[in-house]
Short mmCIF file of C-alpha atoms and ligand atoms in Angstrom, two decimals:
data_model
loop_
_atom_site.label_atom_id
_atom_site.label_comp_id
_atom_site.label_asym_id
_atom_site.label_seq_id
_atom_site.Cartn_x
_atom_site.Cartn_y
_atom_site.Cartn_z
CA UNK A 1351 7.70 -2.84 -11.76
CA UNK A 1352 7.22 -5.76 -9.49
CA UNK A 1353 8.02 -3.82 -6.33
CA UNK A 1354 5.27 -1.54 -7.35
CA UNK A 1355 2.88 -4.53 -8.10
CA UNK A 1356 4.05 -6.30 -4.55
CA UNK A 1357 3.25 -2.24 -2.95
CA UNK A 1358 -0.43 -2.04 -4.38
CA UNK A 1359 -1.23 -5.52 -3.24
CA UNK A 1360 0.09 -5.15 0.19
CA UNK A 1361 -1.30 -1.37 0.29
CA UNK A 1362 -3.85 -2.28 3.01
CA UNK A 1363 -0.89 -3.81 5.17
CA UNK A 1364 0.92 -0.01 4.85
CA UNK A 1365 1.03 2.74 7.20
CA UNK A 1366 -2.86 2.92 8.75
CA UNK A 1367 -4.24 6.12 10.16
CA UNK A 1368 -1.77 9.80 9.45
CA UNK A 1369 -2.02 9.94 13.81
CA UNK A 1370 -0.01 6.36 13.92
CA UNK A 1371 2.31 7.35 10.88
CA UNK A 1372 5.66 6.48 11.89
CA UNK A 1373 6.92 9.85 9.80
CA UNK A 1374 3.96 12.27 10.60
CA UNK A 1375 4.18 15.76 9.79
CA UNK A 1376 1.51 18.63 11.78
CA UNK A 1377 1.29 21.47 9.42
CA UNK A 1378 -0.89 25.04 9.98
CA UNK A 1379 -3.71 25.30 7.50
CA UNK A 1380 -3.00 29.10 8.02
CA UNK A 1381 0.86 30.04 7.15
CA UNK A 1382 1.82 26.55 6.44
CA UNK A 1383 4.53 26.14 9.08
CA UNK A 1384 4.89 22.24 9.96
CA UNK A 1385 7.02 20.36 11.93
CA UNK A 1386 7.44 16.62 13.16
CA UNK A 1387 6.10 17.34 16.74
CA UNK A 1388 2.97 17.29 17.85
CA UNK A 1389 1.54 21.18 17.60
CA UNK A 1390 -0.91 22.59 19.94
CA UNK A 1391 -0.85 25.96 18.38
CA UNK A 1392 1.32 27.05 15.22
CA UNK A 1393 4.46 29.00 16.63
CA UNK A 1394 4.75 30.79 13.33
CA UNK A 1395 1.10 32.48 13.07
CA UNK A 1396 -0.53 31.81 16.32
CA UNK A 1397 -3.15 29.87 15.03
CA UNK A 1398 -5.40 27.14 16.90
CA UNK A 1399 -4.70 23.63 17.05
CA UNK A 1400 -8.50 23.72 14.88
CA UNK A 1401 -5.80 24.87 12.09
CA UNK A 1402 -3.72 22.14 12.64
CA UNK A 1403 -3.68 19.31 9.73
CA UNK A 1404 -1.71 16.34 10.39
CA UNK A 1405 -0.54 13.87 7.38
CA UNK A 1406 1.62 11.84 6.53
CA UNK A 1407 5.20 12.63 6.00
CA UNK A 1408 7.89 11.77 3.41
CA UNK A 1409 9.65 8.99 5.07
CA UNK A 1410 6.00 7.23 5.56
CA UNK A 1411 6.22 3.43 3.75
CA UNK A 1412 2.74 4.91 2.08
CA UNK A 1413 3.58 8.31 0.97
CA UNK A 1414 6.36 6.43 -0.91
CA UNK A 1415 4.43 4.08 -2.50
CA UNK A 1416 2.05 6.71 -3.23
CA UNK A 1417 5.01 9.22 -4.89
CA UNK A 1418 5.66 5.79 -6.77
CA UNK A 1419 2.38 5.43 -8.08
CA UNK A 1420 2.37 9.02 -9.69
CA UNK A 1421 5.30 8.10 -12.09
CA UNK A 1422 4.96 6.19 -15.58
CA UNK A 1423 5.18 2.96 -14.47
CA UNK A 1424 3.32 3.93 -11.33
CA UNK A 1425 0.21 4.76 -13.48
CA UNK A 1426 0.52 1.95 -15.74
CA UNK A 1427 0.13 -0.24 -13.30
CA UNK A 1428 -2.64 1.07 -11.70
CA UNK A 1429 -4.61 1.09 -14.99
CA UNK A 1430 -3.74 -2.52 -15.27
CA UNK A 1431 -5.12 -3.18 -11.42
CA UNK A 1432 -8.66 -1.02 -12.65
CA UNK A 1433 -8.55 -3.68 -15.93
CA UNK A 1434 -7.96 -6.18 -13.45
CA UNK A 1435 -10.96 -5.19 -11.32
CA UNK A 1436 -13.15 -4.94 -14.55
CA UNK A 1437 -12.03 -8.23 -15.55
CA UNK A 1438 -13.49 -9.50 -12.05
CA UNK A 1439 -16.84 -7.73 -12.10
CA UNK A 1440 -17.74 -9.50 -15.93
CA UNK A 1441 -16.79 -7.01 -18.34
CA UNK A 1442 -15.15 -8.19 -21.09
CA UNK A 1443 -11.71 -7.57 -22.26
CA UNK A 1444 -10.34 -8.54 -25.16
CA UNK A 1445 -6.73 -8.32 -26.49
CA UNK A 1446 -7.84 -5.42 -29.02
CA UNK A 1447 -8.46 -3.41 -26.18
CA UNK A 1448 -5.09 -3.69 -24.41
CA UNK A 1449 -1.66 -3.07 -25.27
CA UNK A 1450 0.93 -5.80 -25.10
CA UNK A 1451 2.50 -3.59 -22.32
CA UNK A 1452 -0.56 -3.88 -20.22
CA UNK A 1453 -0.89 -7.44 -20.97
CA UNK A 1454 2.13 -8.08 -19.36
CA UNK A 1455 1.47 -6.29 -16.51
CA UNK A 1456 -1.52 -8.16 -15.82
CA UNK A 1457 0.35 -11.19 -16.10
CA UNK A 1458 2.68 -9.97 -13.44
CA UNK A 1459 -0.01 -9.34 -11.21
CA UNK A 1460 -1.63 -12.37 -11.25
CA UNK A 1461 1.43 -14.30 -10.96
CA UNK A 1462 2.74 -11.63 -7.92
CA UNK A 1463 -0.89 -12.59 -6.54
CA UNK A 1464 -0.64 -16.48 -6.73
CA UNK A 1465 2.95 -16.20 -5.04
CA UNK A 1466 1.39 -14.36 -2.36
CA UNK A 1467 -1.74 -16.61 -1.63
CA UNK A 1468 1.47 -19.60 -1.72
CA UNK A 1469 3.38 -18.10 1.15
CA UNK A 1470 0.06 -16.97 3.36
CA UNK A 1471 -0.58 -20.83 2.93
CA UNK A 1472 2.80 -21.33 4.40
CA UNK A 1473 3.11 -19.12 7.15
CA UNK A 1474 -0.43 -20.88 8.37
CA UNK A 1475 0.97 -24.24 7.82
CA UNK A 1476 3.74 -23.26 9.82
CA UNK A 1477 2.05 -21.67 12.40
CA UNK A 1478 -0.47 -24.82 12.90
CA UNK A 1479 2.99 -27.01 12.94
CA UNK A 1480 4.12 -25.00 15.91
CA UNK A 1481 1.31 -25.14 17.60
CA UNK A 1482 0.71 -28.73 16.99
CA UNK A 1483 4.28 -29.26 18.25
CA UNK A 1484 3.89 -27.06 21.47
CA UNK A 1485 1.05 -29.15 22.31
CA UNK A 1486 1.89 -32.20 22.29
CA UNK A 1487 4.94 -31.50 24.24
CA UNK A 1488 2.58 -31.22 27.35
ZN1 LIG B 2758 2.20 7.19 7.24
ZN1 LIG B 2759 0.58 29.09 11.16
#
């Protein structure tokens, strides 16, 4: 549960655009032939590189978290982030319209986010000690 709350907040931080995906996958629209290379044409059918789809594979850090998200737990917590959001926005939410499952979800996401916000306020306190150090060693 918390590695899939830790995965949805660091989502953005994941694998970027399916051309940079460390685990991509070209596929033919066509026949569906795919491979890890880079296709200019599909060996299988013939077809055009205009055919040619190109996603991101089963290895990928996000197509993991993704498969992750589709399970029980996966959902659950996603529901909770939507609540979450809802919560932000002004609508109310009261205990009656939660389950004590959810509730402690939510709970585990707003701790997971305060931990978070604590170590981006060390790594810049760190990195501002560094640089403080490197210059005044000039
Ligand atoms: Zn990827
Ligand atoms: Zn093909």
């Amino acid at each position: 549960m918390r590695f899939l709350i830790r995965s949805a907040l660091r989502q953005g931080t994941l694998c970027g655009r399916e051309e940079d995906c460390p685990d991509r996958v070209f596929r033919c629209r066509q026949c569906g032939y795919s491979q890890p290379g880079e296709l200019d044409a599909c060996p299988a059918c013939g077809a055009g590189w205009k055919a040619i789809d190109v996603s991101h594979g089963p290895a990928c850090p996000k197509h993991l978290v993704e498969e992750a998200f589709e399970t029980p737990n996966g959902i659950l917590v996603r529901r909770c982030f939507r609540l979450l959001n809802a919560k932000s926005i002004g609508l109310a939410i009261t205990l009656a319209d939660i389950t004590e499952e959810e509730l402690r979800v939510m709970e585990s996401i707003e701790a997971e986010k305060q931990e978070q916000a604590a170590g981006e306020d060390r790594d810049a306190k760190s990195f501002q000690e560094l640089l403080l150090r490197k210059l005044s060693r000039r």
